[in-house]
PDB file of C-alpha atoms and ligand atoms in Angstrom:
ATOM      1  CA  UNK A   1       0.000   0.000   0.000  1.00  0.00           C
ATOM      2  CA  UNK A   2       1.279   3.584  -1.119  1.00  0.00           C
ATOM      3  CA  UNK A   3      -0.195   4.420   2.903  1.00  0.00           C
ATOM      4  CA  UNK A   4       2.757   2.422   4.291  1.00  0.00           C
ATOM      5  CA  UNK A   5       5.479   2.676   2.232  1.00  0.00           C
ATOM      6  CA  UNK A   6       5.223   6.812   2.718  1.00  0.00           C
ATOM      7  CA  UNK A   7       5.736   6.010   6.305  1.00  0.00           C
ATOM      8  CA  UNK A   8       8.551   4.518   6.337  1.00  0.00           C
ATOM      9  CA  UNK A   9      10.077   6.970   4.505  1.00  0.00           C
ATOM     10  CA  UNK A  10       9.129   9.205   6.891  1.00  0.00           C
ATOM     11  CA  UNK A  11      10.726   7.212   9.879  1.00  0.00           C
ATOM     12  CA  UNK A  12      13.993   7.028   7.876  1.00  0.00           C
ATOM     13  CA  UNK A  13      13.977  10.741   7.782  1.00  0.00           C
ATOM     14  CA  UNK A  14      13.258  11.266  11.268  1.00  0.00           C
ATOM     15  CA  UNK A  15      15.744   8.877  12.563  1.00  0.00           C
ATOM     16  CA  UNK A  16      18.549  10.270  10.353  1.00  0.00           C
ATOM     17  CA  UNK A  17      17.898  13.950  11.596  1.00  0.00           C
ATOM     18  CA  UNK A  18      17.439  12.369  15.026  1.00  0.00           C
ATOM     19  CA  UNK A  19      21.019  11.531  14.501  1.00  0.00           C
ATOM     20  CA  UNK A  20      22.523  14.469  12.731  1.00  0.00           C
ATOM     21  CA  UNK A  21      21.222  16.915  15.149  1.00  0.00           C
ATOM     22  CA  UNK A  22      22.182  14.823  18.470  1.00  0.00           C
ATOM     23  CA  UNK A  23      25.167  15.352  20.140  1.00  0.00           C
ATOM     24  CA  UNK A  24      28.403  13.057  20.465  1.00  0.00           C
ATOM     25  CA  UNK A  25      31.278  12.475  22.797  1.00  0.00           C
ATOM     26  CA  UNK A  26      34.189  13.747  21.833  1.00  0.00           C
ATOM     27  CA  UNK A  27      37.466  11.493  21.695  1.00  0.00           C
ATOM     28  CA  UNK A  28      39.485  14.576  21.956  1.00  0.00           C
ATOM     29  CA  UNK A  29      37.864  15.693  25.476  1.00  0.00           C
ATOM     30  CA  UNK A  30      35.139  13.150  26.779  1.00  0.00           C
ATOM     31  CA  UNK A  31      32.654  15.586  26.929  1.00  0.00           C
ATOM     32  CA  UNK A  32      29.461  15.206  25.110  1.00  0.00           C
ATOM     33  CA  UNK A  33      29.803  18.189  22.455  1.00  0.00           C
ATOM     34  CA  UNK A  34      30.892  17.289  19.381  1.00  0.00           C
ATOM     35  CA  UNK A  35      27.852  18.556  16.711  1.00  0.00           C
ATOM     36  CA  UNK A  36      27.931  18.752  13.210  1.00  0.00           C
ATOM     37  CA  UNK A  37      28.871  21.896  11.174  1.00  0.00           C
ATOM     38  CA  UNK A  38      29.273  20.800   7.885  1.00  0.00           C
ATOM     39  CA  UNK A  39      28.029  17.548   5.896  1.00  0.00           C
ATOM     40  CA  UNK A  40      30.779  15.063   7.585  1.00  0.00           C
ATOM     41  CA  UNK A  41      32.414  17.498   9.505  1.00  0.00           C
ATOM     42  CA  UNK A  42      31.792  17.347  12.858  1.00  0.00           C
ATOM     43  CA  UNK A  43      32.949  20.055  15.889  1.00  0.00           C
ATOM     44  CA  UNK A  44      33.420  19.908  19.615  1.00  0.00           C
ATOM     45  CA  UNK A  45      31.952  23.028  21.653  1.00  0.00           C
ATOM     46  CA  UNK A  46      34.581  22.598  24.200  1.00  0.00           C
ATOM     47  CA  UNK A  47      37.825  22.201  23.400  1.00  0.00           C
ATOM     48  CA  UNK A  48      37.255  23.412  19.371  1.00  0.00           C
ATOM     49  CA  UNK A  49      38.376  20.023  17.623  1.00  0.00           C
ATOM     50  CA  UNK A  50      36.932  19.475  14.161  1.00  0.00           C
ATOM     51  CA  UNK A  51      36.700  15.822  13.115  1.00  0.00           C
ATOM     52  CA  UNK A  52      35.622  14.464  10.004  1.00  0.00           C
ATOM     53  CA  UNK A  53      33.176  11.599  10.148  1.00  0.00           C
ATOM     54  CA  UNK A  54      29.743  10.329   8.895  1.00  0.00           C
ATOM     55  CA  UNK A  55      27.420  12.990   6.835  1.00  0.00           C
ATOM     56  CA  UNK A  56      24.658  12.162   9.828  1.00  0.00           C
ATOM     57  CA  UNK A  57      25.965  10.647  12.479  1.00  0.00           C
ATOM     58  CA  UNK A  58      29.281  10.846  13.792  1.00  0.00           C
ATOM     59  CA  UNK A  59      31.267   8.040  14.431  1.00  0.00           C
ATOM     60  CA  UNK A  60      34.505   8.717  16.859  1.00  0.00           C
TER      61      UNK A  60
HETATM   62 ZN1  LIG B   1      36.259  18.130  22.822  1.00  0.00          ZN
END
């Protein structure tokens, strides 16, 4: 059904912006600010590192 398949479409969206927007540890520090600036580049609010990693999700 057209019904369904529009929602999971929907769900992938979701999830992946879930992702982009959440934040992530940072290897550089430990603390849990590293957000995304740029597609794959990623940026601790703490201690300034940039890190490039995943387009949506970072991955440490
Ligand atoms: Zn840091």
């Amino acid at each position: 059904m057209v019904v369904g398949y529009g929602k999971k479409i929907r769900q992938a969206v979701r999830d992946v912006n879930r992702k982009a927007w959440k934040k992530y540890k940072c290897p550089s520090c430990s603390r849990t600010s590293v957000k995304r600036v740029a597609n794959g580049v990623w940026q601790c609010r703490k201690c300034s590192t940039k890190f490039a990693s995943g387009a949506f999700e970072f991955r440490g």
